[in-house]
Each structure stands twice: as C-alpha cells, then as structure tokens.
CSV table of C-alpha atoms in Angstrom, one decimal:
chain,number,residue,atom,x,y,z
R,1,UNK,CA,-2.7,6.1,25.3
R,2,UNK,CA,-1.9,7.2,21.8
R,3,UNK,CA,1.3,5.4,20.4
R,4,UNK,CA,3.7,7.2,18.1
R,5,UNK,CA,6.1,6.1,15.5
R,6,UNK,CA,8.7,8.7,15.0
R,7,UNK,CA,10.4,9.2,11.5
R,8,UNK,CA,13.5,10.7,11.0
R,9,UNK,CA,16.9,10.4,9.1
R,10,UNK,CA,18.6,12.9,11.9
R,11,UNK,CA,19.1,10.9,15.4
R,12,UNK,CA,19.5,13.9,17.1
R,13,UNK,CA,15.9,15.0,15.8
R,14,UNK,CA,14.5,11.7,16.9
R,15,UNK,CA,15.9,12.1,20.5
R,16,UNK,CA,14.4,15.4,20.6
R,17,UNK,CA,10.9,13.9,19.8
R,18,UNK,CA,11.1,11.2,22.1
R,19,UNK,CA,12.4,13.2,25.1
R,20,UNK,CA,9.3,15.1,24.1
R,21,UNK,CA,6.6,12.9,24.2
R,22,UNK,CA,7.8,10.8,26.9
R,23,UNK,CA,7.4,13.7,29.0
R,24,UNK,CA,3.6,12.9,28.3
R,25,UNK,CA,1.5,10.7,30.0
R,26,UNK,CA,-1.2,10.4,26.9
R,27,UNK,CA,1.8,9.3,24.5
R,28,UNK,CA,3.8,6.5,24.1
R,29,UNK,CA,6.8,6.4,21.3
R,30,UNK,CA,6.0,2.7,19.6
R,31,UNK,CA,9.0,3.1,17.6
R,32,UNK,CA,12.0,4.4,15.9
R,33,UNK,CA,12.7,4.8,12.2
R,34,UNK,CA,14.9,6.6,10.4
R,35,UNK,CA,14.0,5.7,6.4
R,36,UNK,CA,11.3,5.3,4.7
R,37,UNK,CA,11.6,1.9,4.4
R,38,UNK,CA,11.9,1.2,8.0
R,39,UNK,CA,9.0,3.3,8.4
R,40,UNK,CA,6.5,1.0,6.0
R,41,UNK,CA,7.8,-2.3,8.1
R,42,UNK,CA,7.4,-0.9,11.4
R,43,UNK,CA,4.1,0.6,10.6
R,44,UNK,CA,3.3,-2.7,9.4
R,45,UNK,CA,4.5,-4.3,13.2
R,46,UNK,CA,3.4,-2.0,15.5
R,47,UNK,CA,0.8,-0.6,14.0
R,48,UNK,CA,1.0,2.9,15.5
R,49,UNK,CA,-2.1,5.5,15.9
R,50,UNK,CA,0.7,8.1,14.2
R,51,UNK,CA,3.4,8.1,12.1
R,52,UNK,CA,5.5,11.0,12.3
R,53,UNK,CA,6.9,11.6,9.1
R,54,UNK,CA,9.9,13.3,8.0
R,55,UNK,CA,10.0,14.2,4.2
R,56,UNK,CA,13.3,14.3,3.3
R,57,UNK,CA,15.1,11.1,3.8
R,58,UNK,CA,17.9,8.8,1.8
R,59,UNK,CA,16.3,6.0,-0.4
R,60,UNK,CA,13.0,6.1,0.0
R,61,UNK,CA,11.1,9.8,1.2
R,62,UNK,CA,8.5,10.1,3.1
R,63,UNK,CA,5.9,11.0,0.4
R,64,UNK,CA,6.5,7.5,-0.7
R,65,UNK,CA,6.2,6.0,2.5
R,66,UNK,CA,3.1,8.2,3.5
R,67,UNK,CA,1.8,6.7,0.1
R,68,UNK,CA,2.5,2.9,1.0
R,69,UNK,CA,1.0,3.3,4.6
R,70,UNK,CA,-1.8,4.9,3.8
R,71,UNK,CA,-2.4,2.0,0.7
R,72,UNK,CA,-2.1,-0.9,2.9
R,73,UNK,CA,-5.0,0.6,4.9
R,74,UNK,CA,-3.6,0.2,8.3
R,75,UNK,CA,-5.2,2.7,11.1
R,76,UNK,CA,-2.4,4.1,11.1
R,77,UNK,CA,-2.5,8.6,10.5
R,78,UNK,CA,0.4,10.6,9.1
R,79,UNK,CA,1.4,13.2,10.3
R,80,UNK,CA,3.9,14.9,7.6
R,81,UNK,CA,6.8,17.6,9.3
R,82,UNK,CA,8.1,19.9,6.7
R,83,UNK,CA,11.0,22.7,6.6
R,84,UNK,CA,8.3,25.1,5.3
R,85,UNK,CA,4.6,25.8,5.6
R,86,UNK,CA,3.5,25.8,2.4
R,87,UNK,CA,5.9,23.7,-0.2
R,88,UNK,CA,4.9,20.9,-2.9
R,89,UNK,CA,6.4,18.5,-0.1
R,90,UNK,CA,3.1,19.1,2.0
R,91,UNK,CA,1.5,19.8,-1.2
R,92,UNK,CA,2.5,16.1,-2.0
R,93,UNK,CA,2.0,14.7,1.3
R,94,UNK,CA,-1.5,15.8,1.7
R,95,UNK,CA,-2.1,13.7,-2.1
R,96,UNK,CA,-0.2,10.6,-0.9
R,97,UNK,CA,-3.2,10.9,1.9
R,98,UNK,CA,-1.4,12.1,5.3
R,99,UNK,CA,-3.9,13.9,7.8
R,100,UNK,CA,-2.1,17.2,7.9
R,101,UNK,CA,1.7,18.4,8.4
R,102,UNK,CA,3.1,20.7,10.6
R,103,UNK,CA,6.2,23.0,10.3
R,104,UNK,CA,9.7,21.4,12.4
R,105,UNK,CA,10.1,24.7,14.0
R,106,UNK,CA,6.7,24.6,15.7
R,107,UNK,CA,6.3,24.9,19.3
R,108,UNK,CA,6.2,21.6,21.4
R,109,UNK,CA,3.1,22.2,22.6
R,110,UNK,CA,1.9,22.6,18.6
R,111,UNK,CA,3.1,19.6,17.7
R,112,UNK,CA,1.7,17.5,20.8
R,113,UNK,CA,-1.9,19.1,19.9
R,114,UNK,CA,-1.3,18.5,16.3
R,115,UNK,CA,-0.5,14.2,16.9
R,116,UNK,CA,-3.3,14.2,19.5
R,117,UNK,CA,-5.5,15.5,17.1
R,118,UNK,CA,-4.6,13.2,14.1
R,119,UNK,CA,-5.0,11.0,16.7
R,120,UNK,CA,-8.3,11.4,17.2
R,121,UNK,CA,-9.4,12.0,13.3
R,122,UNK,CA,-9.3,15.4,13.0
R,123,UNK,CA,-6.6,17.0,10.4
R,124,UNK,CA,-4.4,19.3,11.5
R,125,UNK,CA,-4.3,21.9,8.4
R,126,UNK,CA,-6.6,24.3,8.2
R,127,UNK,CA,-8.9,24.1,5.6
R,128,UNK,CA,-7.7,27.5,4.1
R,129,UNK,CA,-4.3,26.8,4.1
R,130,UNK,CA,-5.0,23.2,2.3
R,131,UNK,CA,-7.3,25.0,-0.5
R,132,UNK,CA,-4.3,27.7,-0.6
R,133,UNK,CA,-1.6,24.5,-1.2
R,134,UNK,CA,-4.1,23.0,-4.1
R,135,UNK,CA,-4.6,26.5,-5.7
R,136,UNK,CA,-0.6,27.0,-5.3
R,137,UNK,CA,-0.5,23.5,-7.3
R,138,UNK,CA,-3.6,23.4,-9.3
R,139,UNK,CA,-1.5,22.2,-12.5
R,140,UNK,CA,-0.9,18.9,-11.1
R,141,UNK,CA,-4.2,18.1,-10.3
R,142,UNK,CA,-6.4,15.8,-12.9
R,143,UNK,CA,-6.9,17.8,-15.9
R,144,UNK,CA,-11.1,17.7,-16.8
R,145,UNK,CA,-11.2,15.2,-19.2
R,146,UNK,CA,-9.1,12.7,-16.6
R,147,UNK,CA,-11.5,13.4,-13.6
R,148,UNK,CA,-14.7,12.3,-12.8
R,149,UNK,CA,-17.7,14.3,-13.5
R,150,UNK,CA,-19.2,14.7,-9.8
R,151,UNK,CA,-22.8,13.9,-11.1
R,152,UNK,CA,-21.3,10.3,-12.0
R,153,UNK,CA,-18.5,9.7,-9.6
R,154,UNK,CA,-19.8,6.8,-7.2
R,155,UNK,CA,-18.0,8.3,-4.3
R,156,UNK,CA,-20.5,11.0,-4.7
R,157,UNK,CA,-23.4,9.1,-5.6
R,158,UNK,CA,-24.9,8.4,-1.7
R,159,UNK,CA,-24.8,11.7,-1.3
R,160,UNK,CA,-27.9,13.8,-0.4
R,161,UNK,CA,-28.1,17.5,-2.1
R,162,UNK,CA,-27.3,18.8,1.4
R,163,UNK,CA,-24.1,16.5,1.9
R,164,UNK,CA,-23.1,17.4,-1.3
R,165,UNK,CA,-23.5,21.3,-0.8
R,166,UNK,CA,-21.3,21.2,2.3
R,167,UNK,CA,-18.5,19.2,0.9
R,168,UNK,CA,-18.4,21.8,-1.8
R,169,UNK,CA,-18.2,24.4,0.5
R,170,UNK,CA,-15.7,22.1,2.9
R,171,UNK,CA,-13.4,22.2,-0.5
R,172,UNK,CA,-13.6,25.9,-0.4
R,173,UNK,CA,-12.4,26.0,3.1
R,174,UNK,CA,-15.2,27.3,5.5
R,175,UNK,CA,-14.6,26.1,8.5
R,176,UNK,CA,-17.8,24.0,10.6
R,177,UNK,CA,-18.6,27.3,12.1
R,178,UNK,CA,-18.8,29.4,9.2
R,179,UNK,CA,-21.0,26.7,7.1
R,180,UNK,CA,-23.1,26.9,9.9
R,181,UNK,CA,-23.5,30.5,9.9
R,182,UNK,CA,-23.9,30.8,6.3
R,183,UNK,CA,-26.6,27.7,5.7
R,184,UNK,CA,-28.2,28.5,8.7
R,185,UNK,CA,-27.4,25.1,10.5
R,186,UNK,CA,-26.7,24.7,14.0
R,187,UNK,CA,-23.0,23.5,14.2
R,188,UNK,CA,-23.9,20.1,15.8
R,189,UNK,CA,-25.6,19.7,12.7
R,190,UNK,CA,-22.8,20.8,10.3
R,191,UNK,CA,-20.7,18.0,12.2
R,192,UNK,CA,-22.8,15.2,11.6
R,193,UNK,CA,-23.0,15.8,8.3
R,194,UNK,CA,-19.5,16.1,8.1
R,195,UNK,CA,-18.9,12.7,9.6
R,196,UNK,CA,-21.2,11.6,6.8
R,197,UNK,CA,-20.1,12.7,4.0
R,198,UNK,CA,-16.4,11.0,5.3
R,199,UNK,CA,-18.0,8.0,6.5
R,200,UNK,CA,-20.5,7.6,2.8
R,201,UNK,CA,-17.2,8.6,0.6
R,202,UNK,CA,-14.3,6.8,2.1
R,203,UNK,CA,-12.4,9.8,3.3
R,204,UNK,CA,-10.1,9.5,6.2
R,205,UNK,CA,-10.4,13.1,7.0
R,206,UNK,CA,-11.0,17.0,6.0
R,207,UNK,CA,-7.8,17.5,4.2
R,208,UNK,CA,-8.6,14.6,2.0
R,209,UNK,CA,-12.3,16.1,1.9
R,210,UNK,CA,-11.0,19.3,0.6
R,211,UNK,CA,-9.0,16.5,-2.2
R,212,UNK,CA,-11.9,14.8,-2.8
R,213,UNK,CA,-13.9,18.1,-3.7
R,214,UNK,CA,-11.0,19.2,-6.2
R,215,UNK,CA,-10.6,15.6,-7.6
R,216,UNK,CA,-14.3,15.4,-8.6
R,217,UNK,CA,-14.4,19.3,-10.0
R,218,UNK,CA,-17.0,20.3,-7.2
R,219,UNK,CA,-14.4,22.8,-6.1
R,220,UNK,CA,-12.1,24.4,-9.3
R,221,UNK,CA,-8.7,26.1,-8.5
R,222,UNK,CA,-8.9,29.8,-8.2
C-alpha cells in the first residue's frame, strides 16, 4: 500500500485527487495539505511514500517545501504537478530534489502510474525532457569556477571508469535501452550499474542523476 500526501491550495483539486486514488486499492491518501507549510509538518508526521506537490501556493510554494522535505531526509518522494510541461517551476522543482513532475491536465491513469512509480524509485521525467529543462535554464546552473571539477568531486571519486561513462551519458539523456545498445551492454547490466552509480553518489534518482552530471561538468548545456 503506497500512502499519499496530497498538496494543494484549491479544495476542490484536493477532492478530485482523493476521489481518485481512493478508487485504488494500491493507494491510501495519508493526508491533506493545502500550504506549504502544512505540507513540511505533515510530511514530518505521517511520513508519506509521496508528496504530491502543488507549486503555486500562498506563503510558502512548493519549491520551498520540496526543498525542506527533501533536506530533512525523510523517505518521503515528490512528486511536483505543474500548469505546464516545461516551465522554471519544474525546472526548479527538479533542483530543490523532487523525483519528477507531471502536467495537472494529465490523464488519471498518468498520474496514478506516475506516484506508483516515484513510489517505487523510479523518476517520472524522461531523461530528454529533464536534459531539455537544464539546457532551457543552463544560466542558473553553477558557473565553472563554482563547480566541482569531476576528476576531484568526492561524489564521483568511487566511481569506476565504466560508472562514470554511463552517468555521463545518463546526463545526456539515453534512456537504459539505448546505453545498452550503444556500449554493447545487455540492459540488465546497464541497470545494475545504474543502481550503483545512485547508490555510490547519494542520488535519490535519475532526474537528480541527470543534475548530478551537469553539476560536476560531466555533461555541459548545449
């Protein structure tokens, strides 16, 4: 049974979720919210597997409350909704460490895959569509003198040259099957060494693989 907290300033929108995944039998709503305030406490209490964030909220936002959930290093995944699909709000979201967003005019069924696979650690943006949002917003990422050079950064350092190549080429947004294809790997293969690489650098997921990649210059903007 995954448990979600839902996060919303609009009631209406919160009934709407809830009718939704109550009509699941894998999914359980933990909670209600409706700032980002609440959000952090309740987070805090129930410790949900998902948050479901809104972004635009009175007082505190949900980048901010992403942020503070994510710092306090609960098990808790965010799952950011947006008004548009590719916007510095996800754009911010994805840097304040959520594990994907989704559009609020997706299709039920697209959002109830999307929290079940948060859920289970996977991100729910496609790798392309995360290097497109930090090409779109290259100029507020660390400038080279501020980031870390990757042959020093110790997040990189227990990497082995092959761990190394396919989180450069994870930044660059091949997907598991086309890393496999192209380094001649067997895809079982490309996943464990995905679940390395997160597990060795700290990483909660993909998306912030594809961060992590850009952070430490493996991976420059286009």
């Amino acid at each position: 049974m995954t448990s979600v907290l839902i996060i919303d300033d609009q009631p209406m929108q919160r009934f709407g979720f809830r009718m939704l995944l109550e009509s699941q039998d894998d999914l359980r709503v933990a909670g209600e919210a409706g700032t980002g305030t609440d959000a952090v406490r309740l987070t805090a209490e129930l410790a949900p597997d998902v948050a479901l964030m809104d972004i635009r909220m009175p007082g505190m936002d949900g980048i901010e409350a992403t942020r503070r959930i994510i710092a306090a290093g609960d098990r808790t995944k965010v799952l950011i909704l947006t008004t548009f699909d590719l916007d510095e709000y996800a754009y911010a979201g994805l840097r304040a460490g959520a594990s994907g967003f989704l559009v609020k005019d997706a299709q039920p069924e697209e959002l109830l895959a999307g929290i079940r696979a948060v859920a289970s650690g996977d991100a729910v943006v496609a790798p392309s569509l995360t290097r497109r949002l930090l090409d779109t917003y290259a100029d507020r990422l660390p400038a080279p003198g501020e980031s870390t050079d990757p042959a020093h950064d110790p997040r990189l350092a227990q990497l082995t040259e092959r761990e190394r190549e396919i989180l450069t080429v994870i930044g660059q947004g091949w997907t598991n099957t086309e890393i496999a294809e192209r380094l001649h790997l067997a895809e079982s293969t490309v996943k464990t060494h995905v679940g390395r690489i997160l597990a060795k650098t700290g990483v909660r997921d993909r998306v912030q693989a594809v961060i992590l990649a850009y952070d430490t210059r493996l991976v420059k903007p286009s």
